[in-house]
């Protein structure tokens, strides 16, 4: 129940998050309302011409378009202009093959009463420097001797202050310096207030740069997490491949959202060649998923990536082509290799690996997105098109993130299933153990009953049986008084009572065992004139006290009291207990006539004393006597813990 509630809560958070993202995207897309559009002018008509540029020049602060020597050609925007390698007015001694393309846009200043205007455009596609003039005054400059990567992926946004112009705005002139063997493209422009144009600018900025950058950073973050997983689980090579994929993908798409590269040739080399290594890593990932190494294809892909990486190094080739020429060639080759990897992945993953098939489809989608970039780079699509290659990162992140998510969820499911199976096995084993334990208890009970029966039979044979046999023999021989026969039968009865008392549960309590003996003694002492003084105190439990040991103790104590009754003529018996660190002592004292202990032990009359000693030894205890003319003290010492576990010796009386 708790798990279901948590899952419902997580699903609710997911729906809320997705709704929030859709709302943000909708706000961006709906930001351009009709009222704002009415405050801006869409500039779609322009004139252009090309002039020679001996060297790279810094644009002047002012420039008059009427001073240009060439003739103007009319065109509609957006436009991709033709190459300008052959010009009639190119100087013969020019050291560089540079050209300057001029694009002039006429403006009706009276339609824009606002003092502050903004010029917005999707992009200016070139490899070189860009400068903008308003009424002949420089208002924008993007000076860079190399590809303007930020102009490809960052919308143009220029603020025009009409107060700095000499007259109402009537002309915008775009100056583009570039190599003669490269083409220039420019989107249509929008002129109006910042409020009227910011929606278009933010939508293009968000979709072309910010969203891909966010997805790329998220992909890299998950890739770093995968790296740490691989560091702990080195055998899981897929996590290392995932990190490499995220890192290379991040580098390969830097040009979509990095403002200014440090060195354009090296930056182009880094981002362009990352595409080939990205395809190579995806191919290795596919091989891991469908289980086929495809050695020949792997070698070809890595060889192509290595060769292109080496040949495109700056200053390696005798003639190093410009980036605008090199990038379309590289993109075209990357699209071709991506298509081959995708087809191979589909063929070898079909009916073998659903994950491999999903990744192969991802490669196909990424190839199509890269194809759109190639068409845009190669001027088959007008400059206002979208560089969809930026979203290759998103597709790759989504697919491989899904794979990692499925692996994570499957791992949790496997753990839960393993725990469930373990719980079932444990429950079954507990049931088996319960049955086995029950059988063992029954067997132990039967064995205990059998052992107790044997013990009772042995005790009755050694004790009661021996006394009865003595009585029978005395009667058969004759000459035995009735008093003697009565005494023998009383001893037999006492012995039987002791055997029965030893079977009572006393829970290792010696005091309780002695209490049962007192209960048996008091009726027998009545009428004899003997006083029983009971001075038994609390004693520690004896864990080894079982029925057999109890019978030994009772017989030892009974034998000591019987000797007093038979031989000492005492009128007082004192039974007391004491304890020390290692054991307890039972003491029996009388005030009758004493006896010679040594002499009795060495004669035939000392049989009972010897039986007491043997029983005490069986309990790992000890017996001692102190006798004088005024009485005798008998002491039985018993240990708190026995050192060995063995059957008590059977004592024959």
XYZ file of C-alpha atoms in Angstrom:
653
model
C 0.000 0.000 0.000
C 2.832 2.384 0.855
C 4.618 1.520 -2.410
C 1.438 2.223 -4.464
C 0.995 5.626 -2.818
C 4.616 6.577 -3.509
C 4.273 5.490 -7.120
C 1.099 7.543 -7.596
C 2.837 10.554 -6.044
C 5.841 10.148 -8.371
C 3.539 9.866 -11.398
C 1.745 13.043 -10.325
C 5.074 14.899 -10.085
C 6.041 13.626 -13.548
C 2.766 14.836 -15.080
C 3.151 18.225 -13.378
C 6.759 18.597 -14.596
C 5.833 17.638 -18.159
C 2.908 20.066 -18.120
C 5.214 22.815 -16.864
C 7.706 22.188 -19.681
C 4.940 22.199 -22.286
C 3.589 25.439 -20.832
C 7.012 27.096 -21.078
C 7.406 25.946 -24.673
C 3.907 27.147 -25.480
C 4.681 30.518 -23.981
C 7.723 30.809 -26.210
C 5.838 29.774 -29.323
C 2.816 31.959 -28.639
C 4.799 35.019 -27.611
C 4.590 36.543 -31.124
C 1.055 37.953 -31.142
C -0.568 39.930 -33.958
C -0.320 43.292 -32.208
C 3.451 42.940 -31.893
C 3.764 41.782 -35.494
C 2.047 44.961 -36.682
C 4.811 47.057 -35.075
C 7.597 45.444 -37.146
C 8.526 45.335 -40.837
C 9.666 42.211 -42.640
C 12.571 43.050 -44.967
C 12.633 40.612 -47.878
C 14.057 42.702 -50.737
C 17.722 43.626 -51.134
C 20.449 44.521 -53.604
C 23.910 42.959 -53.614
C 27.296 43.158 -55.231
C 30.779 41.733 -54.652
C 34.102 43.592 -54.604
C 37.679 42.460 -54.172
C 39.378 42.621 -50.759
C 43.181 42.376 -50.881
C 43.506 41.850 -47.105
C 41.299 41.583 -44.062
C 40.202 45.086 -43.122
C 38.622 46.609 -40.089
C 35.330 48.186 -41.159
C 35.377 52.022 -41.167
C 33.084 53.954 -38.868
C 31.220 55.439 -41.849
C 30.689 54.219 -45.392
C 28.708 55.470 -48.379
C 27.239 52.701 -50.497
C 27.173 54.956 -53.555
C 30.976 54.838 -53.723
C 31.023 51.140 -54.557
C 32.307 50.585 -58.126
C 30.215 47.586 -59.080
C 26.647 47.275 -60.211
C 23.887 46.168 -57.880
C 21.890 42.980 -58.357
C 18.412 42.659 -56.940
C 17.445 39.575 -54.907
C 14.822 38.342 -52.479
C 15.674 37.311 -48.948
C 16.522 34.746 -47.684
C 19.250 34.102 -50.219
C 22.393 32.030 -50.779
C 24.611 34.030 -53.106
C 26.832 32.375 -55.744
C 30.591 32.047 -55.455
C 32.634 35.169 -56.167
C 36.012 33.697 -57.163
C 36.216 35.459 -60.531
C 35.809 39.200 -60.491
C 36.680 41.580 -63.306
C 37.995 44.201 -60.900
C 40.169 41.873 -58.726
C 43.734 43.281 -58.404
C 46.365 41.191 -60.165
C 48.811 41.417 -57.242
C 46.298 40.478 -54.506
C 48.021 38.369 -51.867
C 44.827 36.771 -50.623
C 41.731 35.435 -52.341
C 39.280 37.524 -50.379
C 36.034 39.155 -51.393
C 33.607 41.592 -49.852
C 29.917 41.003 -50.368
C 27.658 44.010 -49.935
C 23.952 43.624 -49.254
C 21.824 46.796 -49.247
C 18.283 46.967 -47.873
C 16.192 50.097 -48.551
C 14.105 51.309 -45.575
C 11.090 53.583 -45.405
C 11.927 55.539 -42.252
C 8.576 57.251 -42.086
C 6.879 53.947 -41.211
C 8.965 53.617 -38.032
C 8.266 56.597 -35.767
C 9.939 55.052 -32.730
C 13.270 56.575 -31.690
C 14.755 53.125 -30.943
C 14.559 50.321 -33.482
C 15.862 46.765 -33.438
C 17.077 44.724 -36.387
C 16.509 40.979 -36.112
C 17.586 38.159 -38.416
C 17.907 34.411 -38.164
C 21.522 34.297 -39.350
C 24.192 35.598 -41.684
C 25.947 32.559 -43.132
C 29.565 33.296 -43.924
C 33.183 32.618 -43.066
C 34.681 35.941 -42.195
C 33.689 39.292 -40.728
C 30.337 41.088 -40.691
C 29.587 44.780 -40.294
C 26.259 46.646 -40.443
C 25.759 50.290 -41.432
C 22.626 52.335 -40.849
C 22.490 55.474 -43.059
C 26.232 54.979 -43.568
C 27.117 54.808 -39.857
C 28.663 51.633 -38.339
C 26.154 50.129 -35.866
C 27.354 46.517 -35.605
C 30.661 44.712 -36.094
C 31.475 41.002 -35.807
C 35.161 40.902 -36.679
C 36.702 37.454 -36.858
C 39.018 35.982 -39.449
C 37.352 32.615 -39.606
C 33.930 30.981 -39.554
C 31.371 32.892 -37.547
C 29.992 29.953 -35.670
C 27.884 32.199 -33.462
C 26.299 33.765 -36.564
C 25.160 30.320 -37.694
C 23.403 29.412 -34.460
C 22.843 32.752 -32.717
C 20.175 35.070 -34.128
C 21.205 38.568 -35.230
C 20.027 41.269 -32.800
C 21.130 44.878 -33.395
C 19.725 47.938 -31.633
C 19.484 51.119 -33.759
C 19.270 54.517 -32.041
C 17.635 56.895 -34.518
C 18.863 59.888 -32.544
C 22.427 59.089 -33.708
C 21.415 59.120 -37.364
C 21.525 62.295 -39.475
C 18.153 61.617 -41.080
C 15.302 59.140 -40.887
C 16.473 55.589 -41.485
C 16.491 54.915 -45.233
C 19.192 52.258 -45.736
C 20.842 49.309 -44.033
C 24.087 48.106 -45.562
C 25.667 44.749 -44.685
C 29.387 44.305 -45.320
C 30.662 40.705 -45.377
C 34.375 39.911 -45.902
C 35.059 36.275 -46.732
C 37.263 33.966 -48.822
C 36.317 34.070 -52.489
C 35.764 30.315 -52.628
C 33.019 30.396 -49.988
C 29.380 31.295 -50.383
C 27.445 33.883 -48.447
C 23.898 33.435 -47.237
C 21.580 35.698 -45.327
C 18.098 35.309 -43.938
C 15.394 37.897 -44.242
C 15.464 40.635 -41.617
C 12.882 42.175 -39.334
C 12.903 45.814 -38.308
C 10.805 47.179 -35.467
C 10.677 47.830 -31.754
C 12.344 45.443 -29.322
C 8.952 44.507 -27.876
C 7.633 43.481 -31.264
C 10.651 41.336 -32.158
C 11.802 39.789 -28.889
C 9.356 36.883 -29.182
C 10.870 35.782 -32.509
C 14.365 36.257 -31.161
C 13.750 34.320 -27.933
C 12.034 31.423 -29.717
C 14.926 31.054 -32.146
C 17.494 31.528 -29.377
C 15.809 28.986 -27.104
C 15.212 26.319 -29.719
C 18.521 26.749 -31.547
C 20.896 27.233 -28.610
C 19.517 27.146 -25.074
C 17.491 23.943 -25.294
C 20.270 21.942 -27.052
C 22.807 23.293 -24.553
C 20.616 22.245 -21.618
C 20.087 18.773 -23.060
C 23.793 18.420 -23.794
C 24.718 19.419 -20.234
C 22.156 16.979 -18.819
C 23.526 14.222 -21.054
C 27.059 14.942 -19.846
C 25.940 14.940 -16.192
C 24.331 11.515 -16.585
C 27.452 10.362 -18.433
C 29.652 11.412 -15.506
C 27.337 9.457 -13.199
C 27.792 6.427 -15.485
C 31.569 6.901 -15.257
C 31.464 6.665 -11.454
C 29.294 3.562 -11.747
C 31.894 2.011 -14.070
C 34.712 2.892 -11.653
C 32.936 0.778 -9.023
C 31.812 -1.949 -11.442
C 34.635 -2.248 -13.939
C 33.126 -5.258 -15.699
C 30.106 -3.227 -16.822
C 31.760 -1.803 -19.953
C 28.476 -0.296 -21.162
C 28.693 2.379 -18.470
C 32.125 3.430 -19.755
C 30.788 3.547 -23.302
C 27.873 5.649 -22.084
C 30.277 8.171 -20.519
C 32.376 8.309 -23.695
C 29.213 8.796 -25.709
C 28.060 11.681 -23.488
C 31.490 13.378 -23.465
C 32.053 13.095 -27.227
C 28.486 14.191 -27.942
C 28.997 17.233 -25.724
C 32.184 18.207 -27.564
C 30.678 17.466 -30.979
C 27.834 19.925 -30.436
C 29.746 22.763 -28.793
C 29.494 24.884 -31.933
C 25.724 25.115 -31.504
C 25.932 27.189 -28.340
C 29.515 28.420 -27.828
C 29.795 32.128 -28.604
C 33.392 32.408 -29.794
C 35.893 29.630 -30.490
C 39.495 30.264 -29.441
C 40.942 29.230 -32.799
C 38.484 28.556 -35.559
C 40.445 25.836 -37.379
C 41.090 23.822 -34.231
C 37.557 24.373 -33.046
C 36.218 23.147 -36.363
C 38.549 20.147 -36.221
C 37.406 19.275 -32.699
C 33.674 19.550 -33.298
C 33.682 18.007 -36.771
C 35.801 14.966 -35.940
C 33.819 14.337 -32.772
C 30.973 13.205 -35.059
C 33.027 10.256 -36.354
C 34.132 9.192 -32.883
C 30.538 9.546 -31.706
C 29.417 7.163 -34.444
C 32.272 4.788 -33.538
C 31.245 4.692 -29.859
C 27.586 4.133 -30.782
C 28.698 1.267 -33.021
C 30.602 -0.317 -30.115
C 27.506 0.115 -27.947
C 25.423 -1.653 -30.586
C 27.926 -4.517 -30.714
C 27.608 -4.862 -26.949
C 23.815 -4.995 -27.187
C 23.339 -7.467 -30.056
C 26.388 -9.552 -29.126
C 28.065 -9.570 -32.564
C 31.587 -8.046 -32.680
C 31.498 -7.111 -36.429
C 35.275 -6.843 -36.451
C 35.552 -5.792 -40.083
C 33.035 -2.957 -39.779
C 34.545 -1.816 -36.469
C 38.003 -1.620 -38.018
C 36.735 0.327 -41.027
C 34.855 2.866 -38.859
C 37.784 3.466 -36.514
C 40.220 3.656 -39.444
C 38.083 6.292 -41.185
C 37.763 8.283 -37.943
C 41.519 8.150 -37.338
C 42.441 9.048 -40.941
C 40.033 11.989 -41.111
C 41.175 13.233 -37.702
C 44.776 13.173 -38.897
C 44.166 14.721 -42.335
C 42.004 17.555 -41.035
C 44.592 18.786 -38.577
C 45.482 22.387 -39.334
C 48.654 22.818 -41.474
C 48.874 19.063 -42.194
C 47.346 19.098 -45.665
C 49.301 20.910 -48.410
C 46.137 22.799 -49.165
C 43.916 23.153 -46.150
C 40.383 23.961 -47.314
C 38.256 26.570 -45.655
C 35.835 25.517 -42.981
C 32.809 26.280 -45.133
C 34.101 23.740 -47.670
C 35.456 21.224 -45.173
C 32.411 21.038 -42.898
C 29.897 19.998 -45.612
C 32.293 17.275 -46.791
C 32.747 15.977 -43.245
C 29.036 16.125 -42.533
C 28.277 14.239 -45.753
C 30.758 11.487 -44.889
C 29.433 11.309 -41.292
C 25.877 10.943 -42.605
C 27.001 8.087 -44.852
C 28.822 6.223 -42.061
C 25.908 6.836 -39.689
C 23.533 5.291 -42.208
C 25.793 2.225 -42.531
C 26.000 1.800 -38.729
C 22.231 2.194 -38.454
C 21.518 -0.418 -41.126
C 24.027 -2.863 -39.614
C 22.530 -2.291 -36.174
C 18.998 -3.016 -37.406
C 20.092 -6.156 -39.263
C 22.057 -7.678 -36.390
C 19.693 -6.547 -33.613
C 16.566 -7.840 -35.339
C 15.042 -10.581 -33.180
C 18.169 -10.516 -30.988
C 18.071 -7.345 -28.932
C 15.245 -4.859 -28.493
C 17.705 -2.422 -26.941
C 20.022 -2.772 -29.929
C 17.119 -2.157 -32.303
C 16.179 0.960 -30.339
C 19.749 2.301 -30.532
C 19.901 1.533 -34.271
C 16.708 3.540 -34.781
C 18.302 6.323 -32.721
C 21.299 6.317 -35.082
C 18.931 6.495 -38.056
C 17.091 9.485 -36.573
C 20.397 11.190 -35.751
C 21.555 10.548 -39.328
C 18.431 12.212 -40.720
C 18.943 15.196 -38.418
C 22.579 15.409 -39.511
C 21.406 15.225 -43.130
C 19.380 18.397 -42.608
C 22.517 20.136 -41.294
C 24.480 18.943 -44.316
C 21.803 20.319 -46.656
C 21.913 23.650 -44.821
C 25.714 23.804 -44.848
C 25.719 22.919 -48.557
C 23.199 25.687 -49.351
C 20.465 23.313 -50.486
C 18.238 24.847 -47.808
C 17.760 28.587 -47.422
C 19.597 30.281 -44.526
C 16.457 30.513 -42.427
C 16.360 26.740 -41.983
C 16.990 24.915 -38.724
C 20.190 23.147 -37.749
C 18.464 20.005 -36.495
C 21.771 18.317 -35.705
C 21.604 20.081 -32.352
C 18.779 17.738 -31.411
C 20.824 14.639 -32.189
C 22.117 15.079 -28.667
C 18.552 15.077 -27.366
C 17.650 11.914 -29.284
C 20.820 10.164 -28.136
C 20.275 11.285 -24.557
C 16.654 10.121 -24.629
C 17.435 6.693 -26.094
C 20.496 5.885 -24.021
C 18.919 7.442 -20.944
C 15.969 5.101 -21.541
C 18.348 2.148 -21.749
C 20.054 3.119 -18.505
C 16.681 3.738 -16.876
C 15.419 0.328 -17.991
C 18.564 -1.324 -16.700
C 18.169 0.461 -13.386
C 14.491 -0.470 -13.082
C 15.182 -4.044 -14.207
C 17.958 -4.288 -11.626
C 15.522 -3.153 -8.919
C 12.910 -5.635 -10.188
C 15.502 -8.427 -10.166
C 16.497 -7.555 -6.609
C 12.862 -7.482 -5.517
C 12.189 -10.759 -7.319
C 15.295 -12.285 -5.769
C 14.141 -11.104 -2.346
C 10.682 -12.546 -2.985
C 12.179 -15.859 -4.098
C 14.493 -15.826 -1.117
C 11.552 -15.139 1.190
C 9.619 -18.038 -0.360
C 12.611 -20.344 -0.061
C 13.175 -19.182 3.497
C 9.525 -19.791 4.324
C 9.681 -23.253 2.774
C 12.912 -23.985 4.625
C 11.382 -22.778 7.885
C 8.446 -25.107 7.307
C 10.872 -27.969 6.631
C 12.877 -27.076 9.722
C 9.686 -26.911 11.783
C 8.728 -30.387 10.616
C 12.258 -31.645 11.258
C 12.297 -29.958 14.652
C 8.969 -31.509 15.526
C 10.251 -34.915 14.486
C 13.415 -34.355 16.508
C 11.359 -33.310 19.535
C 9.242 -36.422 19.208
C 12.333 -38.586 18.799
C 13.993 -36.819 21.731
C 10.864 -37.338 23.835
C 10.804 -41.003 22.962
C 14.498 -41.281 23.743
C 14.006 -39.420 27.036
C 11.162 -41.725 28.022
C 13.256 -44.730 27.083
C 16.276 -43.420 29.008
C 14.097 -42.589 32.024
C 12.521 -46.036 31.930
C 15.962 -47.631 31.852
C 17.115 -45.366 34.683
C 14.114 -46.246 36.807
C 14.585 -49.908 36.118
C 18.250 -49.630 37.023
C 17.484 -47.635 40.195
C 14.784 -50.055 41.255
C 17.108 -52.960 40.560
C 19.998 -51.425 42.490
C 17.947 -49.942 45.305
C 14.453 -51.266 45.855
C 15.189 -54.592 44.184
C 18.251 -55.194 46.319
C 16.347 -54.390 49.541
C 13.458 -56.698 48.629
C 15.855 -59.525 47.777
C 17.532 -59.047 51.163
C 14.116 -59.193 52.880
C 13.129 -62.343 50.998
C 16.384 -64.089 51.853
C 16.040 -63.142 55.544
C 12.524 -64.586 55.652
C 13.597 -67.785 53.900
C 16.511 -68.323 56.289
C 14.356 -67.590 59.323
C 15.511 -66.225 62.651
C 14.735 -62.610 61.638
C 12.508 -60.622 63.924
C 9.382 -58.879 62.751
C 10.946 -55.566 63.691
C 13.853 -56.251 61.330
C 11.477 -57.205 58.502
C 9.455 -54.053 59.140
C 12.595 -51.934 58.975
C 13.637 -53.534 55.672
C 10.205 -52.909 54.159
C 10.228 -49.297 55.366
C 13.598 -48.825 53.674
C 12.154 -50.267 50.497
C 9.230 -47.874 50.726
C 11.558 -44.905 51.331
C 13.673 -45.907 48.376
C 10.610 -46.097 46.160
C 9.512 -42.658 47.351
C 12.971 -41.233 46.568
C 12.812 -42.645 43.060
C 9.435 -41.016 42.532
C 10.587 -37.687 44.032
C 13.607 -37.557 41.706
C 11.231 -37.407 38.756
C 9.568 -34.205 39.936
C 10.549 -31.059 37.941
C 12.692 -28.914 40.194
C 14.228 -26.573 37.562
C 17.807 -26.834 38.919
C 16.628 -25.771 42.388
C 18.480 -27.739 45.084
C 16.411 -26.163 47.870
C 13.221 -27.481 46.251
C 14.765 -30.945 46.008
C 15.648 -30.904 49.723
C 12.124 -29.704 50.522
C 10.679 -32.878 48.974
C 13.019 -34.896 51.185
C 11.849 -32.983 54.267
C 8.270 -33.751 53.289
C 9.130 -37.456 53.289
C 11.186 -37.365 56.513
C 8.812 -35.589 58.879
C 6.156 -38.392 59.022
C 8.888 -40.963 59.685
C 10.465 -38.900 62.484
C 7.175 -38.453 64.297
C 7.024 -40.637 67.416
C 10.785 -41.240 67.423
C 11.512 -38.345 69.795
C 13.973 -36.835 67.287
C 13.767 -33.115 66.547
C 14.478 -31.935 62.967
C 16.136 -28.525 62.728
C 15.757 -27.176 59.157
C 18.265 -24.406 58.398
C 18.266 -24.485 54.616
C 18.926 -21.103 52.935
C 18.576 -19.969 49.301
C 21.161 -21.504 47.027
C 22.227 -20.725 43.452
C 20.729 -22.867 40.693
C 22.572 -25.975 39.577
C 22.099 -26.154 35.791
C 23.276 -29.752 35.663
C 20.603 -30.981 38.127
C 18.569 -33.593 36.248
C 16.457 -36.538 37.557
C 19.425 -38.876 37.689
C 21.568 -36.381 39.616
C 18.617 -35.580 41.895
C 18.249 -39.243 42.824
C 21.939 -39.457 43.685
C 21.665 -36.439 46.021
C 18.493 -37.747 47.684
C 20.050 -41.152 48.321
C 23.222 -39.611 49.714
C 21.222 -37.442 52.132
C 18.798 -40.304 52.948
C 21.681 -42.626 53.705
C 23.195 -40.019 56.056
C 19.869 -39.612 57.962
C 19.300 -43.391 58.031
C 22.714 -43.917 59.636
C 21.770 -41.392 62.336
C 18.474 -43.185 63.013
C 20.089 -46.614 63.169
C 23.337 -46.078 65.002
C 23.716 -42.760 66.863
C 20.805 -42.658 69.364
C 20.531 -38.931 68.684
C 17.465 -36.878 69.634
C 18.251 -33.922 67.338
C 19.117 -33.667 63.631
C 20.188 -30.358 62.039
C 20.119 -29.969 58.222
C 21.714 -26.776 56.856
C 23.183 -25.418 53.620
C 25.917 -22.961 52.678
C 27.611 -21.703 49.505
C 30.992 -20.538 48.307
C 32.420 -19.258 45.047
C 32.554 -22.677 43.402
C 29.789 -24.740 44.941
C 27.233 -25.436 47.664
C 27.389 -27.603 50.777
C 24.661 -29.699 52.455
C 25.445 -30.351 56.136
C 23.725 -32.943 58.410
C 24.586 -32.844 62.126
C 23.360 -34.943 65.066
C 23.988 -34.973 68.855
C 24.286 -38.723 69.192
C 27.232 -40.925 69.899
C 29.982 -40.641 67.344
C 31.916 -43.316 65.490
C 35.387 -43.945 64.181
C 35.207 -42.808 60.545
C 38.474 -44.408 59.398
C 37.714 -47.696 61.044
C 34.200 -47.840 59.658
C 35.350 -47.049 56.109
C 37.917 -49.856 56.261
C 35.466 -52.455 57.549
C 32.502 -54.228 55.978
C 30.136 -51.996 57.933
C 31.257 -49.022 55.813
C 29.477 -50.184 52.658
C 26.882 -47.414 52.932
C 29.567 -44.766 53.392
C 31.356 -46.009 50.291
C 28.133 -45.838 48.301
C 27.756 -42.222 49.373
C 31.311 -41.461 48.244
C 30.781 -43.084 44.831
C 27.557 -41.179 44.250
C 29.259 -37.888 45.200
C 32.138 -38.616 42.823
C 29.615 -39.269 40.049
C 28.360 -35.730 40.647
C 31.941 -34.356 40.728
C 31.305 -33.533 44.388
C 32.888 -34.574 47.679
C 31.827 -36.039 51.074
C 33.409 -35.635 54.486
C 32.636 -36.691 58.083
C 33.563 -35.144 61.410
C 32.630 -37.349 64.374
C 33.172 -37.096 68.140
C 31.547 -38.371 71.282
C 29.086 -35.446 71.222
C 27.877 -35.952 67.675
C 28.705 -36.320 63.995
C 28.744 -33.805 61.121
C 28.216 -35.084 57.574
C 28.929 -32.652 54.649
C 28.162 -33.043 50.946
C 29.804 -30.469 48.603
C 28.407 -30.029 45.083
C 29.936 -27.875 42.286
C 28.032 -25.028 40.643
C 29.215 -26.175 37.224
C 30.332 -29.603 36.179
C 33.424 -29.853 34.036
C 32.400 -32.889 31.995
C 29.139 -34.214 30.614
C 28.867 -37.952 31.339
C 26.407 -40.414 32.682
C 26.433 -40.755 36.421
C 27.904 -44.046 37.534
C 25.399 -46.573 38.648
C 25.882 -47.288 42.329
C 24.918 -50.635 43.610
C 23.810 -50.536 47.192
